[in-house]
């Protein structure tokens, strides 16, 4: 039975928005239907999310960019997070994840759902763990029922996609922490679940009771973002057995989800040296049946704190060319602190640049048209045209500043190479 | 006859500094000698540059980063340019090019040579053209003798490397401007010479009298940076016949230079879509006998004004892995205005990240050691160790700000994945 038959919530969202999605993506409606049926595209959109503009993820639809925001114990200001949400949307993010781990998480999420016309994602495990950590208690003491209740409540609230670390096994967690890795487990969700499994001597409840998650997800058309709890946290750890063990599980879970009428994405690395990025992406796509791949980076070096958006853009661009569908941004704050509003904008822009570089390499029409428009405008010294084609139009005026009414830029002035050859050499410059 | 026999200035610099260079680069002295003799490495160092620390360019020596600074007609503040020079050195640039095109160029260059203990590069053509443009005259009216006199004067002044567009031919300039390209010629030097050739109906004097340049360069051990006047200015123009025609000439000129005892580097693109970068680099290296390759970017997209340092870092990283030896930075100001001091720092850092990503991929020991140190420090939550391994150590403290004395970062706080599994699961977190 097809996913659109089984998942009536999804079918309803698709029926309402298919024409607009097809026009926006420049794809035939049948291509979109086929992608969703085959599990290579997902349509993010929980019918309970008010005023939502649903979004396709999965090539050949446009590569999308996510911005992570949310409170932390040391930087807990919900109003500031709403400002970051606006900054992310303003910079061109396609989705936002609320990763809040401090304060009234229910109220914060409600505020974000209301403020965000684009799909919103969460990690429900954080809410459960927070209840323990806030009281100084060990989250390894949690009852799995709390987790399922949280997932259901967030689905009813309208969350469009959720990270669930269902592919993490006792074996995988052991492999990742027995000493072979430099950096063990760096996923917060992965480390909490690994601690729970160790303490309780039991298998991951999100894996053992995956069917319960599927039932909730199908009912609300929540797209499962199958989390990579064992993603490498150092370039040296990339591609080890622990990572691939989880990837293989994610592939099996995505297949089972599709069969049960649930949309699934795959989360990917992480810290990966540049020469291993393509191999990682190709391998993950293969093992996960070409389900939409959602990566954090990949971050090509470990030594760029303060500039991880750049090291991540290098990996992201290579990743998109190799098949990545969805880029989670990294900001200049990564590995150091919670991002500021400026960091959020910088992170979104860096990921959009990576997506554009990858899509140009793939020959995607919308990407090539933007490039061609920019180059033609440059040849004509048409600054309005350059603004229209720039990934950040406002930046063009902002940086030209006092020189914005000159024909040439302030770098070259009368040394302008374009002007030098535009006029007849016998004439004036 | 070997280059070290013919070029006594070079031989002198090498003798004085070989031991230090070998130690600094982690290379055997013979590897350095062989690289210089074979033309795959150059030693930047004009004996007339006071207090200079000479520098090797050419893999397997460390990949180097250059920062372009200098006045422009619309932003003419020589003191500010000296501040930018200090900012570039502080951020870890290996060389600086003075591209000033406004003001008293002789005095500016003198000030920079005195302030810069690292190799300084120039484009002598700019000084000649400026004399014409400042008076509202056409630089196509210049006498080639002025150009040779300028090159000689700058060599005597102590300039370590000079961009000379000797490979630009009338045929190449015609091919680049007859209509097949979106953006014609975007190199300032290239466009001035093309205009001169058109107006005068003569071949490029830098090509026709290359032997005169070689004589000056050999005497002062000026390394020739054979300029790419026809580099693509749009992704769509990359790899066309005009570009390759010039590359082939550059290869012949580099070979002739080596035979005459002159060190040569090759300048490379420019705007190149990501999927063409490796092919470009491999092709250029082959056609230029593996002479050190010095690239501007490559800039993988055209549509990122305000963020070209990021689009350039993507191409730079891929380029380094494919054989690039020397990265010329792009700053956030590229295509818009003259860089500020902050832009200079951002540009140097982006290029250093690209170099590190590429060198990690190539397995270079110094790069891998930095990565390993960072990851070990992260596992130990050793913030001093992280600072030591960071490409920008100051940034670590600056971004942690008020939370710099916490054990965890302000992004995760008590959700720290490392701490979650560091302690016994039965114990406290």
JSON list of C-alpha atoms in Angstrom, two decimals, chain A residues 73-283:
[
{"chain": "A", "resi": 73, "resn": "UNK", "atom": "CA", "xyz": [21.15, 26.56, 30.37]},
{"chain": "A", "resi": 74, "resn": "UNK", "atom": "CA", "xyz": [23.78, 29.28, 30.18]},
{"chain": "A", "resi": 75, "resn": "UNK", "atom": "CA", "xyz": [21.96, 31.50, 27.64]},
{"chain": "A", "resi": 76, "resn": "UNK", "atom": "CA", "xyz": [18.29, 31.32, 28.43]},
{"chain": "A", "resi": 77, "resn": "UNK", "atom": "CA", "xyz": [16.35, 34.12, 26.73]},
{"chain": "A", "resi": 78, "resn": "UNK", "atom": "CA", "xyz": [13.24, 32.93, 24.84]},
{"chain": "A", "resi": 79, "resn": "UNK", "atom": "CA", "xyz": [12.56, 36.36, 23.30]},
{"chain": "A", "resi": 80, "resn": "UNK", "atom": "CA", "xyz": [16.04, 36.38, 21.82]},
{"chain": "A", "resi": 81, "resn": "UNK", "atom": "CA", "xyz": [15.37, 32.97, 20.27]},
{"chain": "A", "resi": 82, "resn": "UNK", "atom": "CA", "xyz": [12.27, 34.34, 18.55]},
{"chain": "A", "resi": 83, "resn": "UNK", "atom": "CA", "xyz": [14.44, 37.14, 17.17]},
{"chain": "A", "resi": 84, "resn": "UNK", "atom": "CA", "xyz": [16.88, 34.51, 15.91]},
{"chain": "A", "resi": 85, "resn": "UNK", "atom": "CA", "xyz": [14.01, 32.70, 14.25]},
{"chain": "A", "resi": 86, "resn": "UNK", "atom": "CA", "xyz": [13.13, 35.90, 12.38]},
{"chain": "A", "resi": 87, "resn": "UNK", "atom": "CA", "xyz": [16.79, 36.40, 11.47]},
{"chain": "A", "resi": 88, "resn": "UNK", "atom": "CA", "xyz": [17.01, 32.86, 10.12]},
{"chain": "A", "resi": 89, "resn": "UNK", "atom": "CA", "xyz": [13.90, 33.32, 7.98]},
{"chain": "A", "resi": 90, "resn": "UNK", "atom": "CA", "xyz": [15.14, 36.71, 6.82]},
{"chain": "A", "resi": 91, "resn": "UNK", "atom": "CA", "xyz": [18.45, 35.21, 5.74]},
{"chain": "A", "resi": 92, "resn": "UNK", "atom": "CA", "xyz": [16.67, 32.57, 3.69]},
{"chain": "A", "resi": 93, "resn": "UNK", "atom": "CA", "xyz": [16.52, 29.49, 5.91]},
{"chain": "A", "resi": 94, "resn": "UNK", "atom": "CA", "xyz": [13.96, 26.93, 4.72]},
{"chain": "A", "resi": 95, "resn": "UNK", "atom": "CA", "xyz": [13.28, 25.36, 8.12]},
{"chain": "A", "resi": 96, "resn": "UNK", "atom": "CA", "xyz": [14.08, 25.96, 11.76]},
{"chain": "A", "resi": 97, "resn": "UNK", "atom": "CA", "xyz": [14.76, 23.51, 14.57]},
{"chain": "A", "resi": 98, "resn": "UNK", "atom": "CA", "xyz": [13.93, 24.49, 18.11]},
{"chain": "A", "resi": 99, "resn": "UNK", "atom": "CA", "xyz": [16.67, 22.85, 20.16]},
{"chain": "A", "resi": 100, "resn": "UNK", "atom": "CA", "xyz": [15.80, 24.64, 23.40]},
{"chain": "A", "resi": 101, "resn": "UNK", "atom": "CA", "xyz": [17.10, 22.92, 26.51]},
{"chain": "A", "resi": 102, "resn": "UNK", "atom": "CA", "xyz": [16.33, 25.54, 29.16]},
{"chain": "A", "resi": 103, "resn": "UNK", "atom": "CA", "xyz": [13.22, 27.31, 30.38]},
{"chain": "A", "resi": 104, "resn": "UNK", "atom": "CA", "xyz": [9.56, 26.49, 29.67]},
{"chain": "A", "resi": 105, "resn": "UNK", "atom": "CA", "xyz": [10.10, 24.33, 26.61]},
{"chain": "A", "resi": 106, "resn": "UNK", "atom": "CA", "xyz": [6.40, 23.88, 25.91]},
{"chain": "A", "resi": 107, "resn": "UNK", "atom": "CA", "xyz": [5.75, 27.60, 25.82]},
{"chain": "A", "resi": 108, "resn": "UNK", "atom": "CA", "xyz": [8.89, 28.27, 23.77]},
{"chain": "A", "resi": 109, "resn": "UNK", "atom": "CA", "xyz": [7.83, 25.68, 21.21]},
{"chain": "A", "resi": 110, "resn": "UNK", "atom": "CA", "xyz": [4.33, 27.10, 21.04]},
{"chain": "A", "resi": 111, "resn": "UNK", "atom": "CA", "xyz": [5.75, 30.55, 20.39]},
{"chain": "A", "resi": 112, "resn": "UNK", "atom": "CA", "xyz": [8.03, 29.27, 17.66]},
{"chain": "A", "resi": 113, "resn": "UNK", "atom": "CA", "xyz": [5.28, 27.33, 15.92]},
{"chain": "A", "resi": 114, "resn": "UNK", "atom": "CA", "xyz": [3.17, 30.47, 15.85]},
{"chain": "A", "resi": 115, "resn": "UNK", "atom": "CA", "xyz": [6.07, 32.62, 14.63]},
{"chain": "A", "resi": 116, "resn": "UNK", "atom": "CA", "xyz": [7.36, 30.20, 11.99]},
{"chain": "A", "resi": 117, "resn": "UNK", "atom": "CA", "xyz": [5.46, 29.81, 8.70]},
{"chain": "A", "resi": 118, "resn": "UNK", "atom": "CA", "xyz": [8.07, 27.28, 7.63]},
{"chain": "A", "resi": 119, "resn": "UNK", "atom": "CA", "xyz": [8.46, 23.75, 8.97]},
{"chain": "A", "resi": 120, "resn": "UNK", "atom": "CA", "xyz": [9.68, 23.50, 12.55]},
{"chain": "A", "resi": 121, "resn": "UNK", "atom": "CA", "xyz": [11.69, 20.59, 13.87]},
{"chain": "A", "resi": 122, "resn": "UNK", "atom": "CA", "xyz": [12.54, 19.41, 17.39]},
{"chain": "A", "resi": 123, "resn": "UNK", "atom": "CA", "xyz": [14.38, 16.72, 19.35]},
{"chain": "A", "resi": 124, "resn": "UNK", "atom": "CA", "xyz": [11.71, 15.45, 21.80]},
{"chain": "A", "resi": 125, "resn": "UNK", "atom": "CA", "xyz": [14.31, 13.64, 23.89]},
{"chain": "A", "resi": 126, "resn": "UNK", "atom": "CA", "xyz": [15.67, 17.01, 25.01]},
{"chain": "A", "resi": 127, "resn": "UNK", "atom": "CA", "xyz": [12.42, 17.87, 26.78]},
{"chain": "A", "resi": 128, "resn": "UNK", "atom": "CA", "xyz": [12.43, 14.67, 28.75]},
{"chain": "A", "resi": 129, "resn": "UNK", "atom": "CA", "xyz": [16.11, 14.90, 29.62]},
{"chain": "A", "resi": 130, "resn": "UNK", "atom": "CA", "xyz": [15.72, 18.52, 30.67]},
{"chain": "A", "resi": 131, "resn": "UNK", "atom": "CA", "xyz": [13.18, 17.55, 33.35]},
{"chain": "A", "resi": 132, "resn": "UNK", "atom": "CA", "xyz": [15.84, 15.36, 34.92]},
{"chain": "A", "resi": 133, "resn": "UNK", "atom": "CA", "xyz": [18.88, 17.56, 34.42]},
{"chain": "A", "resi": 134, "resn": "UNK", "atom": "CA", "xyz": [17.06, 20.62, 35.76]},
{"chain": "A", "resi": 135, "resn": "UNK", "atom": "CA", "xyz": [16.49, 18.79, 39.03]},
{"chain": "A", "resi": 136, "resn": "UNK", "atom": "CA", "xyz": [20.06, 17.52, 39.16]},
{"chain": "A", "resi": 137, "resn": "UNK", "atom": "CA", "xyz": [18.79, 14.02, 38.36]},
{"chain": "A", "resi": 138, "resn": "UNK", "atom": "CA", "xyz": [20.33, 11.54, 35.94]},
{"chain": "A", "resi": 139, "resn": "UNK", "atom": "CA", "xyz": [18.41, 11.36, 32.62]},
{"chain": "A", "resi": 140, "resn": "UNK", "atom": "CA", "xyz": [19.43, 7.71, 32.49]},
{"chain": "A", "resi": 141, "resn": "UNK", "atom": "CA", "xyz": [16.66, 7.25, 35.04]},
{"chain": "A", "resi": 142, "resn": "UNK", "atom": "CA", "xyz": [13.91, 8.26, 32.64]},
{"chain": "A", "resi": 143, "resn": "UNK", "atom": "CA", "xyz": [10.98, 6.02, 31.85]},
{"chain": "A", "resi": 144, "resn": "UNK", "atom": "CA", "xyz": [10.66, 5.44, 28.08]},
{"chain": "A", "resi": 145, "resn": "UNK", "atom": "CA", "xyz": [6.95, 6.12, 28.41]},
{"chain": "A", "resi": 146, "resn": "UNK", "atom": "CA", "xyz": [7.81, 9.75, 29.10]},
{"chain": "A", "resi": 147, "resn": "UNK", "atom": "CA", "xyz": [9.55, 9.88, 25.77]},
{"chain": "A", "resi": 148, "resn": "UNK", "atom": "CA", "xyz": [6.64, 8.44, 23.78]},
{"chain": "A", "resi": 149, "resn": "UNK", "atom": "CA", "xyz": [4.24, 10.79, 25.55]},
{"chain": "A", "resi": 150, "resn": "UNK", "atom": "CA", "xyz": [6.47, 13.75, 24.66]},
{"chain": "A", "resi": 151, "resn": "UNK", "atom": "CA", "xyz": [6.64, 12.70, 21.00]},
{"chain": "A", "resi": 152, "resn": "UNK", "atom": "CA", "xyz": [2.87, 12.42, 20.85]},
{"chain": "A", "resi": 153, "resn": "UNK", "atom": "CA", "xyz": [2.30, 15.73, 22.58]},
{"chain": "A", "resi": 154, "resn": "UNK", "atom": "CA", "xyz": [4.71, 17.55, 20.24]},
{"chain": "A", "resi": 155, "resn": "UNK", "atom": "CA", "xyz": [3.06, 15.91, 17.23]},
{"chain": "A", "resi": 156, "resn": "UNK", "atom": "CA", "xyz": [-0.31, 17.18, 18.40]},
{"chain": "A", "resi": 157, "resn": "UNK", "atom": "CA", "xyz": [1.24, 20.60, 18.98]},
{"chain": "A", "resi": 158, "resn": "UNK", "atom": "CA", "xyz": [2.15, 20.82, 15.29]},
{"chain": "A", "resi": 159, "resn": "UNK", "atom": "CA", "xyz": [5.86, 20.01, 15.07]},
{"chain": "A", "resi": 160, "resn": "UNK", "atom": "CA", "xyz": [6.66, 19.12, 11.45]},
{"chain": "A", "resi": 161, "resn": "UNK", "atom": "CA", "xyz": [9.77, 16.99, 11.84]},
{"chain": "A", "resi": 162, "resn": "UNK", "atom": "CA", "xyz": [11.45, 15.36, 14.80]},
{"chain": "A", "resi": 163, "resn": "UNK", "atom": "CA", "xyz": [14.88, 13.93, 15.37]},
{"chain": "A", "resi": 164, "resn": "UNK", "atom": "CA", "xyz": [14.54, 10.45, 16.87]},
{"chain": "A", "resi": 165, "resn": "UNK", "atom": "CA", "xyz": [17.69, 8.43, 17.47]},
{"chain": "A", "resi": 166, "resn": "UNK", "atom": "CA", "xyz": [16.06, 5.09, 16.65]},
{"chain": "A", "resi": 167, "resn": "UNK", "atom": "CA", "xyz": [19.11, 3.61, 14.94]},
{"chain": "A", "resi": 168, "resn": "UNK", "atom": "CA", "xyz": [21.34, 3.74, 17.99]},
{"chain": "A", "resi": 169, "resn": "UNK", "atom": "CA", "xyz": [21.95, 0.24, 19.34]},
{"chain": "A", "resi": 170, "resn": "UNK", "atom": "CA", "xyz": [23.70, -1.06, 22.44]},
{"chain": "A", "resi": 171, "resn": "UNK", "atom": "CA", "xyz": [26.30, -2.56, 20.15]},
{"chain": "A", "resi": 172, "resn": "UNK", "atom": "CA", "xyz": [26.86, 0.71, 18.28]},
{"chain": "A", "resi": 173, "resn": "UNK", "atom": "CA", "xyz": [27.12, 2.73, 21.47]},
{"chain": "A", "resi": 174, "resn": "UNK", "atom": "CA", "xyz": [29.63, 0.24, 22.87]},
{"chain": "A", "resi": 175, "resn": "UNK", "atom": "CA", "xyz": [31.71, 0.36, 19.70]},
{"chain": "A", "resi": 176, "resn": "UNK", "atom": "CA", "xyz": [31.74, 4.14, 19.81]},
{"chain": "A", "resi": 177, "resn": "UNK", "atom": "CA", "xyz": [32.85, 4.36, 23.41]},
{"chain": "A", "resi": 178, "resn": "UNK", "atom": "CA", "xyz": [35.12, 1.38, 23.96]},
{"chain": "A", "resi": 179, "resn": "UNK", "atom": "CA", "xyz": [38.22, 3.42, 23.14]},
{"chain": "A", "resi": 180, "resn": "UNK", "atom": "CA", "xyz": [38.67, 3.30, 19.37]},
{"chain": "A", "resi": 181, "resn": "UNK", "atom": "CA", "xyz": [37.35, 6.81, 18.88]},
{"chain": "A", "resi": 182, "resn": "UNK", "atom": "CA", "xyz": [39.07, 10.05, 19.74]},
{"chain": "A", "resi": 183, "resn": "UNK", "atom": "CA", "xyz": [35.80, 11.69, 20.66]},
{"chain": "A", "resi": 184, "resn": "UNK", "atom": "CA", "xyz": [33.30, 8.95, 21.55]},
{"chain": "A", "resi": 185, "resn": "UNK", "atom": "CA", "xyz": [29.72, 10.16, 21.19]},
{"chain": "A", "resi": 186, "resn": "UNK", "atom": "CA", "xyz": [29.17, 13.86, 20.50]},
{"chain": "A", "resi": 187, "resn": "UNK", "atom": "CA", "xyz": [25.46, 13.83, 19.71]},
{"chain": "A", "resi": 188, "resn": "UNK", "atom": "CA", "xyz": [23.57, 15.04, 22.77]},
{"chain": "A", "resi": 189, "resn": "UNK", "atom": "CA", "xyz": [20.66, 12.72, 22.07]},
{"chain": "A", "resi": 190, "resn": "UNK", "atom": "CA", "xyz": [23.02, 9.86, 21.34]},
{"chain": "A", "resi": 191, "resn": "UNK", "atom": "CA", "xyz": [24.96, 10.33, 24.54]},
{"chain": "A", "resi": 192, "resn": "UNK", "atom": "CA", "xyz": [21.83, 10.48, 26.70]},
{"chain": "A", "resi": 193, "resn": "UNK", "atom": "CA", "xyz": [20.44, 7.30, 25.14]},
{"chain": "A", "resi": 194, "resn": "UNK", "atom": "CA", "xyz": [23.81, 5.56, 25.41]},
{"chain": "A", "resi": 195, "resn": "UNK", "atom": "CA", "xyz": [23.94, 6.44, 29.09]},
{"chain": "A", "resi": 196, "resn": "UNK", "atom": "CA", "xyz": [20.38, 5.16, 29.54]},
{"chain": "A", "resi": 197, "resn": "UNK", "atom": "CA", "xyz": [21.19, 1.85, 27.82]},
{"chain": "A", "resi": 198, "resn": "UNK", "atom": "CA", "xyz": [24.34, 1.39, 29.91]},
{"chain": "A", "resi": 199, "resn": "UNK", "atom": "CA", "xyz": [22.60, 2.12, 33.17]},
{"chain": "A", "resi": 200, "resn": "UNK", "atom": "CA", "xyz": [19.49, 0.07, 32.46]},
{"chain": "A", "resi": 201, "resn": "UNK", "atom": "CA", "xyz": [21.16, -2.75, 30.56]},
{"chain": "A", "resi": 202, "resn": "UNK", "atom": "CA", "xyz": [18.46, -2.56, 27.92]},
{"chain": "A", "resi": 203, "resn": "UNK", "atom": "CA", "xyz": [18.23, -1.87, 24.19]},
{"chain": "A", "resi": 204, "resn": "UNK", "atom": "CA", "xyz": [17.24, 1.58, 22.87]},
{"chain": "A", "resi": 205, "resn": "UNK", "atom": "CA", "xyz": [13.48, 1.97, 23.47]},
{"chain": "A", "resi": 206, "resn": "UNK", "atom": "CA", "xyz": [13.14, 4.17, 20.39]},
{"chain": "A", "resi": 207, "resn": "UNK", "atom": "CA", "xyz": [14.36, 1.21, 18.36]},
{"chain": "A", "resi": 208, "resn": "UNK", "atom": "CA", "xyz": [12.48, -1.52, 20.20]},
{"chain": "A", "resi": 209, "resn": "UNK", "atom": "CA", "xyz": [9.20, 0.35, 20.08]},
{"chain": "A", "resi": 210, "resn": "UNK", "atom": "CA", "xyz": [9.71, 2.01, 16.71]},
{"chain": "A", "resi": 211, "resn": "UNK", "atom": "CA", "xyz": [6.18, 0.99, 15.70]},
{"chain": "A", "resi": 212, "resn": "UNK", "atom": "CA", "xyz": [4.74, 3.30, 18.36]},
{"chain": "A", "resi": 213, "resn": "UNK", "atom": "CA", "xyz": [6.66, 6.23, 16.91]},
{"chain": "A", "resi": 214, "resn": "UNK", "atom": "CA", "xyz": [5.48, 5.33, 13.42]},
{"chain": "A", "resi": 215, "resn": "UNK", "atom": "CA", "xyz": [1.87, 5.34, 14.54]},
{"chain": "A", "resi": 216, "resn": "UNK", "atom": "CA", "xyz": [2.14, 8.83, 16.01]},
{"chain": "A", "resi": 217, "resn": "UNK", "atom": "CA", "xyz": [4.11, 10.14, 13.04]},
{"chain": "A", "resi": 218, "resn": "UNK", "atom": "CA", "xyz": [1.66, 8.78, 10.49]},
{"chain": "A", "resi": 219, "resn": "UNK", "atom": "CA", "xyz": [-1.34, 10.28, 12.24]},
{"chain": "A", "resi": 220, "resn": "UNK", "atom": "CA", "xyz": [0.12, 13.80, 12.23]},
{"chain": "A", "resi": 221, "resn": "UNK", "atom": "CA", "xyz": [2.35, 13.54, 9.18]},
{"chain": "A", "resi": 222, "resn": "UNK", "atom": "CA", "xyz": [5.40, 14.17, 11.32]},
{"chain": "A", "resi": 223, "resn": "UNK", "atom": "CA", "xyz": [8.48, 13.47, 9.23]},
{"chain": "A", "resi": 224, "resn": "UNK", "atom": "CA", "xyz": [10.98, 11.41, 11.17]},
{"chain": "A", "resi": 225, "resn": "UNK", "atom": "CA", "xyz": [14.50, 12.72, 11.02]},
{"chain": "A", "resi": 226, "resn": "UNK", "atom": "CA", "xyz": [16.32, 9.52, 11.90]},
{"chain": "A", "resi": 227, "resn": "UNK", "atom": "CA", "xyz": [19.11, 10.82, 14.09]},
{"chain": "A", "resi": 228, "resn": "UNK", "atom": "CA", "xyz": [22.77, 9.97, 13.85]},
{"chain": "A", "resi": 229, "resn": "UNK", "atom": "CA", "xyz": [23.64, 9.54, 17.49]},
{"chain": "A", "resi": 230, "resn": "UNK", "atom": "CA", "xyz": [27.00, 8.06, 16.52]},
{"chain": "A", "resi": 231, "resn": "UNK", "atom": "CA", "xyz": [28.06, 10.66, 13.98]},
{"chain": "A", "resi": 232, "resn": "UNK", "atom": "CA", "xyz": [31.79, 11.35, 14.17]},
{"chain": "A", "resi": 233, "resn": "UNK", "atom": "CA", "xyz": [32.83, 14.26, 16.39]},
{"chain": "A", "resi": 234, "resn": "UNK", "atom": "CA", "xyz": [36.34, 14.35, 14.97]},
{"chain": "A", "resi": 235, "resn": "UNK", "atom": "CA", "xyz": [37.63, 13.88, 11.46]},
{"chain": "A", "resi": 236, "resn": "UNK", "atom": "CA", "xyz": [39.65, 10.93, 12.69]},
{"chain": "A", "resi": 237, "resn": "UNK", "atom": "CA", "xyz": [36.45, 9.17, 13.84]},
{"chain": "A", "resi": 238, "resn": "UNK", "atom": "CA", "xyz": [34.64, 9.50, 10.51]},
{"chain": "A", "resi": 239, "resn": "UNK", "atom": "CA", "xyz": [33.67, 6.30, 8.76]},
{"chain": "A", "resi": 240, "resn": "UNK", "atom": "CA", "xyz": [34.31, 3.91, 11.61]},
{"chain": "A", "resi": 241, "resn": "UNK", "atom": "CA", "xyz": [32.27, 0.79, 12.29]},
{"chain": "A", "resi": 242, "resn": "UNK", "atom": "CA", "xyz": [30.13, 2.48, 14.95]},
{"chain": "A", "resi": 243, "resn": "UNK", "atom": "CA", "xyz": [29.01, 5.10, 12.45]},
{"chain": "A", "resi": 244, "resn": "UNK", "atom": "CA", "xyz": [28.21, 2.63, 9.68]},
{"chain": "A", "resi": 245, "resn": "UNK", "atom": "CA", "xyz": [26.44, 0.28, 12.07]},
{"chain": "A", "resi": 246, "resn": "UNK", "atom": "CA", "xyz": [23.98, 3.04, 12.84]},
{"chain": "A", "resi": 247, "resn": "UNK", "atom": "CA", "xyz": [23.66, 4.08, 9.19]},
{"chain": "A", "resi": 248, "resn": "UNK", "atom": "CA", "xyz": [22.67, 0.54, 8.27]},
{"chain": "A", "resi": 249, "resn": "UNK", "atom": "CA", "xyz": [20.01, 0.57, 10.97]},
{"chain": "A", "resi": 250, "resn": "UNK", "atom": "CA", "xyz": [18.75, 3.94, 9.75]},
{"chain": "A", "resi": 251, "resn": "UNK", "atom": "CA", "xyz": [18.35, 2.47, 6.27]},
{"chain": "A", "resi": 252, "resn": "UNK", "atom": "CA", "xyz": [16.28, -0.41, 7.62]},
{"chain": "A", "resi": 253, "resn": "UNK", "atom": "CA", "xyz": [14.18, 1.95, 9.71]},
{"chain": "A", "resi": 254, "resn": "UNK", "atom": "CA", "xyz": [13.54, 4.30, 6.80]},
{"chain": "A", "resi": 255, "resn": "UNK", "atom": "CA", "xyz": [12.39, 1.37, 4.69]},
{"chain": "A", "resi": 256, "resn": "UNK", "atom": "CA", "xyz": [10.08, 0.18, 7.45]},
{"chain": "A", "resi": 257, "resn": "UNK", "atom": "CA", "xyz": [8.77, 3.71, 7.93]},
{"chain": "A", "resi": 258, "resn": "UNK", "atom": "CA", "xyz": [7.95, 4.10, 4.26]},
{"chain": "A", "resi": 259, "resn": "UNK", "atom": "CA", "xyz": [6.13, 0.77, 4.27]},
{"chain": "A", "resi": 260, "resn": "UNK", "atom": "CA", "xyz": [4.08, 1.96, 7.22]},
{"chain": "A", "resi": 261, "resn": "UNK", "atom": "CA", "xyz": [3.18, 5.26, 5.61]},
{"chain": "A", "resi": 262, "resn": "UNK", "atom": "CA", "xyz": [5.68, 7.45, 7.47]},
{"chain": "A", "resi": 263, "resn": "UNK", "atom": "CA", "xyz": [8.05, 9.91, 5.86]},
{"chain": "A", "resi": 264, "resn": "UNK", "atom": "CA", "xyz": [11.68, 9.60, 6.94]},
{"chain": "A", "resi": 265, "resn": "UNK", "atom": "CA", "xyz": [14.85, 11.60, 6.46]},
{"chain": "A", "resi": 266, "resn": "UNK", "atom": "CA", "xyz": [18.34, 10.45, 7.42]},
{"chain": "A", "resi": 267, "resn": "UNK", "atom": "CA", "xyz": [20.65, 12.59, 9.52]},
{"chain": "A", "resi": 268, "resn": "UNK", "atom": "CA", "xyz": [24.29, 12.55, 8.55]},
{"chain": "A", "resi": 269, "resn": "UNK", "atom": "CA", "xyz": [27.65, 13.74, 9.68]},
{"chain": "A", "resi": 270, "resn": "UNK", "atom": "CA", "xyz": [29.32, 15.62, 11.22]},
{"chain": "A", "resi": 271, "resn": "UNK", "atom": "CA", "xyz": [33.12, 15.84, 11.24]},
{"chain": "A", "resi": 272, "resn": "UNK", "atom": "CA", "xyz": [34.42, 14.35, 7.98]},
{"chain": "A", "resi": 273, "resn": "UNK", "atom": "CA", "xyz": [37.74, 15.17, 6.26]},
{"chain": "A", "resi": 274, "resn": "UNK", "atom": "CA", "xyz": [37.24, 16.56, 2.79]},
{"chain": "A", "resi": 275, "resn": "UNK", "atom": "CA", "xyz": [38.55, 13.53, 0.93]},
{"chain": "A", "resi": 276, "resn": "UNK", "atom": "CA", "xyz": [36.02, 11.27, 2.68]},
{"chain": "A", "resi": 277, "resn": "UNK", "atom": "CA", "xyz": [32.91, 13.39, 2.18]},
{"chain": "A", "resi": 278, "resn": "UNK", "atom": "CA", "xyz": [31.87, 12.01, -1.20]},
{"chain": "A", "resi": 279, "resn": "UNK", "atom": "CA", "xyz": [32.42, 8.41, -0.09]},
{"chain": "A", "resi": 280, "resn": "UNK", "atom": "CA", "xyz": [30.36, 9.04, 3.03]},
{"chain": "A", "resi": 281, "resn": "UNK", "atom": "CA", "xyz": [27.46, 10.59, 1.16]},
{"chain": "A", "resi": 282, "resn": "UNK", "atom": "CA", "xyz": [27.38, 7.95, -1.56]},
{"chain": "A", "resi": 283, "resn": "UNK", "atom": "CA", "xyz": [27.56, 5.19, 1.03]}
]
